[in-house]
Amino acid sequence: MDPAGIYRTSYEEDFSIIRTKLQWAILISAVILAAASPWYLPGSVVNVMALMCCVIISTLGIQILTGCAGQISVGQAAMYGVGAYSSAILVGDYGFPFLVSVILSGIVAAAVGALFGVPSLRLKGFYLVMATLAGHHIIIYVVSHAPFTGGMVGHKVPYPSIGPLIFDNGSKLFWLNFSFLLLMTFFAKNITRGRWGRAFIAVRDNDLAASVMGINVFQTKILAFAVGCFFGGVAGALSAHFVGMIHPTQFPLIDGIWYLGYIIVGGLGSITGCYFGVIFFTALKEVIARLPLSMAVAHYTQPMTDVAFGLVVILALIFDPRGLYHRWELFKAYYRIWPLAYR
Amino acid sequence: MTVLIQAILDGICVGAIYGLGAMGLVVIQKSSGLFNLAQGMLMMAGGFVAAQAIDSLGCPMWLAVTLSMLVMMAVGFVINLLVIRPLLGESVFTQLMATIGLLSILYGIIMAIWGTLPRVYPSEIIPIGDLRLGEIVVSSTYLNGFLISVIGCVVLTLYYQRSKEGLAMRATSEDEQLAASAGIRVTKVLQLTWMIGSACAALAGVLFGMLGSVTYMLGEIGLMAIIPVMVFGGLESFVGALLAGLIVGIVTMLAGAYLEVALPGIMTIVPLAIMLLILLFKPYGLFGEERIERI
């Protein structure tokens, strides 16, 4: 929402991300504020934020795949795992440089994702959910039993390094993940507002009409799977280097389901919505984990998180199906003319 | 040869249980067109409620099963009232996500109440001994599972075919608007289907638990077993569900008997692999109606 007096006179301007100097100032100061957080926030919070960056990247992928292209997938956690294992093996066993390995992991995940996107040619709605569900379990089975992944023992992952720079503590890893987050958000935003994004939205809204308009529906669906899973793979690779040790049980089906919850609560089809959804749920999780409970009831933390997640998703579906992003837009429209609203 | 026959007999017994579990899903799918991803959690809840009834009330197994079915009926009633009814007529994605939210809530509640300790049932529902045919032994728990599942399937099918409520349910699944204008209370029908579906889940959960133990993993394992069966059977057919259950059960047990040594853990993947193949080549399953999409 632009301030009063700013008019859009061309298509490029209408689709531009940032229009005014004030928006530039807000964006830059927000980025600097976030990047400086290791200096004013405790280490545990910075660790949570570093992992949250990975989760947001992965959620961007599922937002493009499910929110924009309408292909519901519960297999994003498996893609996260594919990315994590690819990077662990490439860097740990074959000595690839970190940056190359992150991109390769994304490409591996994209290839696997495109393969599991093939059923989307014939399947829609919950049939596709079933196919991705099967895909998730098959991928995790392969990962747990293949000879090159370390199986159920797990796989060690070295610290990431770029040239002589080694990212070996929480705040350095946070800066690494944060810069990847900025980069991937920029990619995601540009994909959704470009030609691909328009094709995705056309396929989501009505695939027959899309094909009449000259969009190759099958190709677009596979592309959506590849792009979405690329994001998942990159996020998984980053998280593997952050955690340092990966294991098949770190990628449960429930994580793939949570990603869908993030985009529902954040707002379907919106890149900003991913941030809202993930930050909201991470904050919720951390608040529940830090509630002053006595030791006797501490084992209720995880169950309570699950219940809270389910409740929030159902309440969001019933009362606020357009998500937090929509609320944010309403809020911006409100404060634009506050306190001199003309009625 | 013994291994083969043993695997097939075990597969038939396990498959009947899969079929019963899938029927709970079919009941709900038929009348509301909603795929209930929380069915696995309902099964697990049923299993735990029965175990709890035995532990704290000391009641016999058959009574525990009945109690658990009644409790789960109440749970199904509440779920329908609070979650499903407000979302009637929404998109597939919304309804799926609602059942996912339900899954998460149920899982949290079950974990909070019963934790991660596995429970083992002390006895079977029908006390029959093991069936021995030479070297082949079909254990009593498997036979129990088979008999009760088949009885459950037959009762459910008869109820659907013969009773007045069954007629109402069939009419609703055919065309909601038409059924409503013929004087059928569609909301009542939905309520009833959720109660029946949950009771089915409870029974299947207890039978699943009887094969080994009731654990916090049962929800996911159960769901992964019954989804392929339902998809294979064609989503809306009772006969399809039972038949598909038997086929999936037999194939799974055969895989367990012959491939488990070479590929440990393959048994959990086989039903899903079957489902993936069916989705690719025959998405409407054995007895499903092919829907022609209109704009």
XYZ file of C-alpha atoms in Angstrom:
638
model
C 0.000 0.000 0.000
C 1.580 3.216 -1.143
C 1.189 6.578 0.569
C -1.281 9.073 -0.860
C -0.224 10.880 -3.999
C 1.799 8.024 -5.521
C 0.313 6.722 -8.722
C 1.362 3.775 -10.808
C 1.605 4.722 -14.421
C 3.214 1.664 -16.001
C 3.066 -2.100 -15.699
C 6.644 -2.250 -14.404
C 5.825 0.246 -11.683
C 2.711 -1.681 -10.742
C 4.753 -4.804 -10.179
C 7.779 -3.182 -8.552
C 8.605 -4.444 -5.072
C 9.748 -1.108 -3.660
C 8.317 2.204 -4.795
C 9.288 4.976 -2.447
C 12.386 6.167 -0.569
C 10.598 5.535 2.728
C 10.072 1.896 1.777
C 13.768 1.592 0.939
C 14.621 3.116 4.309
C 12.275 0.754 6.164
C 13.601 -2.285 4.302
C 17.268 -1.437 4.821
C 16.830 -0.616 8.483
C 14.847 -3.836 9.036
C 17.602 -5.885 7.385
C 20.290 -4.125 9.442
C 18.239 -4.608 12.616
C 17.833 -8.334 11.898
C 21.463 -8.796 10.904
C 22.652 -7.079 14.072
C 20.601 -9.354 16.313
C 23.619 -11.460 17.514
C 24.855 -8.311 19.291
C 21.719 -7.607 21.261
C 19.925 -10.965 21.552
C 21.000 -13.980 23.641
C 22.729 -16.855 21.839
C 19.834 -19.286 22.177
C 17.497 -16.894 20.378
C 20.048 -16.376 17.606
C 20.278 -20.148 17.151
C 16.504 -20.374 16.859
C 16.577 -17.537 14.324
C 19.319 -19.227 12.293
C 17.222 -22.376 12.014
C 14.144 -20.274 11.341
C 15.885 -18.809 8.271
C 16.141 -22.358 6.841
C 12.494 -23.037 7.651
C 11.409 -19.814 5.930
C 13.381 -20.733 2.788
C 11.698 -24.134 2.732
C 8.306 -22.521 3.311
C 8.938 -20.173 0.366
C 9.252 -23.316 -1.742
C 5.991 -24.791 -0.510
C 4.353 -21.386 -0.961
C 5.319 -21.377 -4.650
C 4.275 -25.011 -5.086
C 1.043 -25.036 -3.062
C 0.114 -21.392 -2.632
C 0.839 -20.220 -6.172
C 0.646 -23.338 -8.344
C -2.031 -25.086 -6.261
C -0.262 -28.458 -6.137
C -0.679 -29.641 -2.548
C 2.414 -31.437 -1.324
C 3.099 -32.861 2.121
C 6.531 -34.080 1.024
C 8.531 -30.907 1.623
C 10.184 -32.387 4.717
C 11.584 -35.169 2.524
C 12.987 -32.568 0.118
C 14.564 -30.810 3.070
C 16.121 -34.184 3.911
C 17.291 -34.757 0.343
C 19.002 -31.372 0.366
C 20.559 -32.017 3.774
C 21.914 -35.416 2.784
C 23.155 -34.225 -0.618
C 25.153 -31.430 0.948
C 26.420 -33.655 3.767
C 27.680 -36.233 1.275
C 29.046 -33.727 -1.245
C 30.963 -31.680 1.332
C 31.705 -34.369 3.898
C 32.610 -37.304 1.650
C 33.684 -35.716 -1.627
C 35.111 -32.402 -0.426
C 33.033 -30.094 -2.609
C 33.169 -26.391 -1.711
C 30.210 -25.301 0.391
C 28.623 -22.825 -2.023
C 28.715 -25.272 -4.950
C 27.303 -27.993 -2.745
C 24.364 -25.885 -1.562
C 23.343 -25.151 -5.139
C 23.894 -28.785 -6.184
C 21.756 -29.952 -3.243
C 18.989 -27.690 -4.422
C 19.290 -29.133 -7.923
C 19.251 -32.721 -6.611
C 16.132 -31.970 -4.566
C 14.563 -30.279 -7.604
C 15.235 -33.380 -9.724
C 13.753 -35.714 -7.104
C 10.816 -33.354 -6.633
C 10.138 -33.160 -10.368
C 10.113 -36.968 -10.445
C 7.540 -37.096 -7.659
C 5.599 -34.340 -9.381
C 4.928 -36.554 -12.400
C 1.693 -37.968 -10.857
C 0.335 -34.386 -10.817
C -0.331 -34.885 -14.533
C -3.355 -36.984 -13.695
C -4.008 -36.277 -10.043
C -5.553 -33.353 -8.254
C -6.449 -32.330 -4.762
C -6.110 -35.016 -2.207
C -5.025 -37.710 -4.698
C -1.896 -35.633 -5.122
C -1.556 -35.401 -1.338
C -1.600 -39.194 -1.238
C 1.062 -39.412 -3.942
C 3.352 -36.961 -2.154
C 2.699 -38.800 1.115
C 3.896 -42.024 -0.491
C 6.800 -40.101 -2.003
C 7.835 -38.811 1.407
C 7.940 -42.269 2.945
C 9.751 -43.805 0.007
C 12.426 -41.078 0.077
C 12.910 -41.431 3.827
C 13.107 -45.223 3.447
C 15.809 -44.874 0.800
C 17.696 -42.373 2.928
C 17.581 -44.641 5.987
C 18.746 -47.744 4.147
C 21.001 -46.594 1.294
C 24.689 -47.504 1.738
C 25.982 -43.964 1.082
C 23.934 -42.016 3.634
C 25.140 -43.583 6.863
C 21.700 -45.121 7.410
C 20.250 -44.984 10.895
C 23.635 -44.036 12.365
C 23.395 -40.586 10.875
C 25.874 -38.520 8.893
C 28.278 -35.891 10.193
C 28.337 -32.538 8.420
C 31.333 -30.193 8.630
C 31.029 -26.455 9.280
C 30.395 -24.458 6.118
C 33.293 -22.465 4.730
C 33.681 -20.007 1.887
C 37.361 -19.751 0.946
C 39.317 -18.995 4.148
C 36.114 -18.003 5.996
C 34.788 -20.715 8.330
C 31.346 -20.333 9.866
C 31.908 -22.099 13.164
C 29.636 -20.427 15.701
C 25.991 -19.533 16.131
C 26.118 -15.909 15.046
C 28.310 -16.566 11.986
C 25.950 -19.344 10.911
C 23.044 -16.990 11.480
C 24.590 -14.404 9.146
C 25.194 -17.091 6.526
C 21.624 -18.388 6.706
C 20.229 -14.875 6.824
C 22.041 -13.821 3.662
C 20.759 -16.950 1.915
C 17.283 -16.095 3.165
C 17.465 -12.619 1.616
C 18.739 -14.051 -1.656
C 16.088 -16.778 -1.823
C 13.294 -14.367 -0.891
C 14.396 -12.152 -3.781
C 14.313 -15.187 -6.115
C 10.907 -16.287 -4.831
C 9.439 -12.811 -5.203
C 10.758 -12.531 -8.741
C 9.522 -15.997 -9.701
C 6.013 -15.276 -8.452
C 5.705 -11.900 -10.189
C 7.275 -13.044 -13.457
C 6.138 -15.195 -16.323
C 6.463 -18.437 -14.344
C 4.450 -17.083 -11.450
C 1.640 -15.990 -13.742
C 1.612 -19.451 -15.324
C 1.511 -21.073 -11.849
C -1.434 -18.944 -10.780
C -3.281 -19.640 -14.031
C -2.832 -23.385 -13.522
C -3.970 -23.115 -9.907
C -7.110 -21.170 -10.693
C -8.263 -23.185 -13.688
C -5.956 -25.547 -15.479
C -8.231 -26.027 -18.480
C -8.461 -22.276 -19.058
C -4.684 -22.074 -18.627
C -4.086 -24.663 -21.315
C -6.493 -22.844 -23.632
C -4.411 -19.709 -23.150
C -1.348 -21.589 -24.363
C 0.261 -22.628 -21.096
C 1.723 -26.109 -21.100
C -0.013 -27.332 -17.940
C 2.055 -30.449 -17.324
C 5.328 -28.608 -17.894
C 4.210 -25.842 -15.560
C 3.263 -28.298 -12.823
C 6.613 -30.083 -13.070
C 8.344 -26.701 -13.045
C 6.430 -25.750 -9.897
C 7.527 -28.983 -8.233
C 11.136 -28.430 -9.301
C 11.207 -24.821 -8.059
C 9.457 -25.615 -4.785
C 11.747 -28.549 -4.080
C 14.819 -26.505 -5.050
C 13.994 -24.140 -2.207
C 13.454 -27.115 0.100
C 16.802 -28.604 -0.911
C 18.741 -25.378 -0.340
C 17.061 -24.938 3.049
C 17.879 -28.530 3.992
C 21.528 -28.113 2.997
C 21.853 -24.953 5.102
C 20.169 -26.603 8.085
C 22.418 -29.672 7.805
C 25.504 -27.466 8.041
C 23.934 -25.590 10.916
C 22.997 -28.691 12.919
C 26.225 -30.586 12.186
C 24.741 -34.096 12.381
C 21.832 -35.421 10.347
C 19.669 -38.485 10.824
C 16.593 -39.819 8.955
C 14.338 -39.132 11.943
C 15.038 -35.393 11.662
C 12.736 -35.235 8.654
C 9.372 -36.533 9.859
C 6.165 -36.284 7.846
C 4.714 -33.926 10.435
C 7.269 -31.266 9.426
C 6.010 -31.393 5.847
C 2.510 -30.886 7.221
C 3.621 -27.947 9.374
C 4.880 -26.136 6.270
C 1.321 -26.202 4.931
C 0.156 -24.810 8.272
C 2.680 -21.956 7.994
C 1.407 -20.835 4.621
C -2.242 -21.128 5.659
C -1.770 -19.000 8.735
C 0.580 -16.621 6.922
C -1.576 -16.254 3.841
C -1.785 -18.462 0.761
C 0.124 -17.255 -2.273
C 2.026 -14.477 -0.567
C 5.806 -14.400 -0.088
C 5.535 -12.052 2.899
C 2.972 -14.445 4.341
C 5.668 -17.123 4.709
C 7.546 -14.831 7.073
C 4.427 -14.153 9.109
C 3.485 -17.825 9.338
C 6.917 -19.141 10.269
C 7.695 -16.349 12.738
C 4.283 -16.734 14.362
C 4.615 -20.502 14.812
C 8.268 -20.375 15.887
C 7.392 -17.765 18.494
C 4.453 -19.892 19.649
C 6.679 -22.954 19.933
C 9.377 -21.102 21.846
C 6.884 -19.492 24.189
C 5.372 -22.885 24.999
C 8.839 -24.385 25.478
C 9.815 -21.547 27.850
C 6.605 -21.485 29.884
C 7.511 -21.689 33.566
C 6.352 -25.256 34.058
C 7.650 -27.472 36.800
C 9.747 -30.476 35.822
C 6.817 -32.837 36.449
C 4.799 -31.465 33.538
C 7.717 -30.605 31.255
C 6.935 -33.607 29.064
C 3.699 -31.898 28.071
C 5.643 -29.293 26.074
C 5.707 -31.163 22.768
C 2.064 -32.352 22.991
C 0.991 -28.819 23.846
C 2.842 -27.503 20.806
C 1.008 -30.009 18.616
C -2.359 -29.074 20.083
C -1.615 -25.373 19.674
C -0.581 -25.905 16.058
C -3.752 -27.808 15.235
C -5.956 -25.286 16.999
C -4.343 -22.320 15.271
C -4.655 -23.954 11.845
C -8.325 -24.855 12.344
C -9.209 -21.469 13.806
C -7.369 -19.741 10.951
C -9.292 -21.833 8.408
C -12.645 -21.061 10.005
C -12.220 -17.405 10.982
C -9.361 -15.969 8.944
C -8.855 -18.011 5.779
C -6.846 -15.255 4.068
C -4.157 -15.364 6.687
C -1.987 -12.927 8.602
C -0.755 -11.309 5.396
C -4.270 -10.070 4.705
C -4.489 -8.660 8.248
C -1.180 -6.866 7.620
C -2.543 -5.320 4.421
C -5.665 -4.165 6.277
C -3.499 -2.700 8.999
C -1.361 -0.819 6.462
C -4.451 0.531 4.723
C -5.687 1.703 8.108
C -2.599 3.494 9.364
C -1.989 5.185 5.995
C -4.700 7.719 6.747
C -4.682 7.479 10.510
C -5.591 9.567 12.512
C -7.367 11.772 9.976
C -9.629 9.213 8.359
C -12.271 10.796 6.179
C -15.629 9.134 6.597
C 5.726 -73.602 0.415
C 4.929 -73.378 4.125
C 6.319 -69.855 4.160
C 4.118 -68.929 1.208
C 0.894 -70.292 2.697
C 1.727 -68.870 6.102
C 2.327 -65.434 4.582
C -0.900 -65.576 2.600
C -2.987 -66.619 5.628
C -1.406 -63.920 7.802
C -1.930 -61.457 4.980
C -5.636 -62.288 4.781
C -6.048 -61.695 8.526
C -4.079 -58.432 8.563
C -5.720 -57.357 5.318
C -9.187 -57.746 6.815
C -8.165 -55.347 9.583
C -6.827 -52.892 6.984
C -10.156 -53.213 5.217
C -12.106 -52.405 8.383
C -9.895 -49.381 9.055
C -10.344 -48.182 5.485
C -14.123 -48.581 5.830
C -14.143 -45.948 8.539
C -12.561 -43.604 6.012
C -14.965 -44.694 3.271
C -18.025 -43.961 5.440
C -16.899 -40.374 5.964
C -15.716 -39.908 2.390
C -18.982 -41.220 0.977
C -21.305 -38.858 2.738
C -19.245 -35.707 3.094
C -16.695 -36.097 0.306
C -14.042 -35.321 2.883
C -10.860 -37.265 3.292
C -10.163 -37.630 6.979
C -6.401 -37.617 7.516
C -6.994 -37.770 11.271
C -8.371 -41.319 10.985
C -5.039 -42.807 12.105
C -5.115 -40.710 15.256
C -8.719 -41.780 15.912
C -7.550 -45.389 15.621
C -4.730 -44.788 18.066
C -7.083 -43.019 20.476
C -9.476 -45.984 20.305
C -6.654 -48.388 21.066
C -5.502 -46.355 24.060
C -9.016 -45.891 25.442
C -9.557 -49.660 25.390
C -6.209 -50.248 27.095
C -7.065 -47.640 29.716
C -10.471 -49.249 30.330
C -8.786 -52.584 30.997
C -6.172 -50.982 33.255
C -8.374 -48.828 35.414
C -11.774 -50.548 35.281
C -10.520 -54.105 34.988
C -13.257 -54.909 32.502
C -13.033 -57.822 30.062
C -11.738 -57.252 26.560
C -15.087 -57.218 24.748
C -16.459 -54.620 27.156
C -13.322 -52.511 26.764
C -13.735 -52.558 22.985
C -17.390 -51.551 23.251
C -16.541 -48.756 25.673
C -13.790 -47.495 23.419
C -16.146 -47.496 20.442
C -18.721 -45.502 22.418
C -16.109 -42.997 23.592
C -14.829 -42.543 20.057
C -18.405 -42.062 18.814
C -18.673 -39.149 21.214
C -15.335 -37.817 19.950
C -16.561 -38.107 16.362
C -19.727 -36.225 17.322
C -17.703 -33.388 18.823
C -15.321 -33.224 15.863
C -18.203 -32.969 13.432
C -19.853 -30.256 15.474
C -16.799 -28.076 16.066
C -14.599 -28.548 13.004
C -16.373 -30.138 10.076
C -19.696 -28.320 10.097
C -18.253 -24.775 9.958
C -16.156 -25.804 6.953
C -18.870 -27.495 4.881
C -18.683 -26.550 1.235
C -15.139 -25.164 1.431
C -12.402 -26.227 -0.989
C -10.664 -29.606 -0.816
C -7.482 -27.957 0.427
C -9.272 -26.238 3.315
C -10.988 -29.424 4.433
C -7.786 -31.452 4.165
C -5.954 -28.882 6.233
C -8.734 -28.960 8.812
C -8.295 -32.716 9.239
C -4.544 -32.151 9.447
C -5.119 -29.676 12.249
C -7.347 -32.256 13.881
C -4.584 -34.845 13.511
C -2.169 -32.575 15.299
C -4.599 -31.798 18.128
C -5.504 -35.458 18.680
C -1.840 -36.482 18.592
C -0.974 -33.848 21.176
C -3.819 -34.865 23.474
C -2.995 -38.579 23.188
C 0.692 -37.942 23.878
C -0.183 -35.773 26.869
C -2.478 -38.417 28.381
C -0.751 -41.697 27.559
C 2.826 -40.761 26.702
C 5.233 -42.998 24.846
C 4.907 -46.213 26.880
C 3.471 -49.072 24.787
C 0.393 -50.927 26.076
C -0.265 -54.614 25.488
C -3.758 -56.102 25.699
C -3.944 -58.993 28.187
C -6.407 -61.112 26.200
C -8.245 -61.472 22.907
C -11.783 -60.403 22.180
C -13.026 -63.858 21.139
C -11.115 -66.555 23.040
C -10.232 -69.009 20.267
C -6.989 -70.900 20.179
C -4.358 -70.844 17.441
C -5.295 -72.483 14.178
C -2.837 -75.258 13.343
C -2.579 -76.848 9.913
C 0.541 -78.983 10.008
C 3.464 -76.592 10.236
C 1.329 -73.550 9.533
C 0.126 -71.693 12.606
C -2.298 -68.813 12.400
C -2.142 -67.197 15.799
C -5.260 -66.482 17.790
C -4.822 -62.681 17.652
C -4.717 -62.783 13.853
C -7.833 -64.974 13.715
C -9.578 -62.574 16.089
C -8.664 -59.678 13.882
C -9.942 -61.448 10.794
C -13.245 -62.598 12.287
C -14.127 -59.297 13.926
C -13.139 -57.267 10.892
C -15.248 -59.393 8.591
C -18.195 -59.221 10.990
C -17.756 -55.466 11.241
C -17.634 -55.066 7.464
C -20.741 -57.211 6.956
C -22.696 -55.394 9.664
C -21.739 -52.016 8.235
C -22.654 -53.022 4.692
C -26.016 -54.431 5.815
C -26.711 -51.281 7.815
C -26.042 -49.207 4.737
C -28.157 -51.422 2.497
C -31.138 -52.222 4.694
C -31.738 -49.577 7.354
C -33.560 -46.281 6.969
C -30.504 -44.306 8.127
C -28.386 -46.191 5.624
C -30.785 -45.186 2.876
C -30.512 -41.563 4.011
C -26.723 -41.797 3.939
C -26.709 -43.294 0.459
C -29.081 -40.626 -0.764
C -26.891 -37.893 0.723
C -23.773 -39.285 -0.890
C -25.590 -39.355 -4.219
C -26.763 -35.737 -4.152
C -26.840 -33.543 -1.073
C -29.339 -30.984 -2.409
C -31.729 -33.600 -3.672
C -31.544 -35.518 -0.409
C -32.266 -32.357 1.554
C -35.295 -31.551 -0.567
C -36.585 -35.095 -0.066
C -36.760 -34.404 3.654
C -33.476 -35.887 4.806
C -31.647 -33.950 7.486
C -28.218 -33.757 5.866
C -26.529 -32.418 8.991
C -27.889 -35.365 10.981
C -26.565 -37.756 8.370
C -23.118 -36.147 8.560
C -23.199 -36.434 12.335
C -24.091 -40.109 12.099
C -21.367 -40.835 9.548
C -18.731 -39.197 11.718
C -19.869 -41.260 14.689
C -19.813 -44.493 12.680
C -16.459 -43.604 11.139
C -14.924 -42.955 14.541
C -16.356 -46.164 15.993
C -14.893 -48.071 13.043
C -11.556 -46.397 13.723
C -11.701 -47.423 17.390
C -12.411 -51.063 16.529
C -9.675 -51.139 13.903
C -7.288 -49.447 16.322
C -7.867 -52.099 18.970
C -7.373 -54.876 16.404
C -4.169 -53.188 15.165
C -2.985 -52.921 18.739
C -3.755 -56.592 19.360
C -1.284 -57.620 16.639
C 1.515 -56.127 18.710
C 1.060 -53.298 21.149
C -0.622 -49.904 21.233
C 2.091 -47.287 20.872
C 2.304 -43.610 19.980
C 3.457 -44.748 16.511
C 0.182 -46.552 15.809
C -1.474 -43.444 14.426
C 0.998 -42.950 11.613
C 1.464 -46.672 10.933
C -2.299 -47.203 10.859
C -2.874 -44.252 8.546
C -0.126 -45.403 6.202
C -1.761 -48.836 6.074
C -5.356 -47.769 5.457
C -4.843 -44.906 2.996
C -3.451 -47.207 0.263
C -6.295 -49.648 0.898
C -8.883 -46.931 0.528
C -7.312 -45.527 -2.637
C -6.966 -49.024 -4.098
C -10.594 -49.845 -3.298
C -11.808 -46.749 -5.079
C -12.570 -44.337 -2.216
C -16.314 -44.917 -1.992
C -16.863 -48.646 -2.062
C -17.152 -50.976 0.956
C -16.558 -54.120 -1.085
C -13.607 -52.396 -2.712
C -12.132 -51.497 0.662
C -12.364 -55.050 1.991
C -11.028 -56.630 -1.197
C -8.223 -54.088 -1.497
C -7.421 -54.637 2.165
C -7.001 -58.366 1.562
C -4.795 -57.783 -1.495
C -2.629 -55.183 0.226
C -2.372 -57.378 3.331
C -1.276 -60.429 1.351
C 1.275 -58.495 -0.735
C 2.668 -56.835 2.382
C 3.020 -60.135 4.201
C 4.628 -61.766 1.160
C 7.107 -58.900 0.976
C 7.745 -59.361 4.667
C 8.366 -63.080 4.254
C 10.626 -62.924 1.206
C 12.235 -59.465 1.090
C 12.563 -58.426 4.719
C 15.957 -60.126 5.116
C 17.457 -58.397 2.092
C 15.710 -55.062 2.570
C 14.838 -54.471 6.239
C 11.780 -52.289 6.784
C 10.366 -52.935 3.308
C 6.995 -53.905 4.808
C 6.141 -50.316 5.700
C 6.875 -49.151 2.158
C 5.065 -51.849 0.172
C 1.492 -50.525 0.687
C 2.633 -47.018 -0.231
C 4.447 -48.250 -3.316
C 1.269 -50.103 -4.345
C -0.676 -46.899 -3.840
C 1.743 -44.863 -5.935
C 1.447 -47.359 -8.796
C -2.354 -47.356 -8.563
C -2.472 -43.575 -8.518
C -0.309 -43.504 -11.614
C -2.107 -46.140 -13.675
C -5.635 -46.485 -12.311
C -6.393 -43.457 -10.137
C -9.995 -44.446 -9.494
C -9.117 -47.767 -7.918
C -10.923 -51.085 -8.192
C -14.532 -50.016 -7.698
C -14.353 -46.254 -7.918
C -16.549 -44.234 -10.212
C -14.672 -42.314 -12.835
C -15.622 -38.696 -12.470
C -15.873 -36.637 -15.598
C -14.818 -33.121 -14.764
C -16.983 -30.289 -15.896
C -16.142 -26.640 -15.895
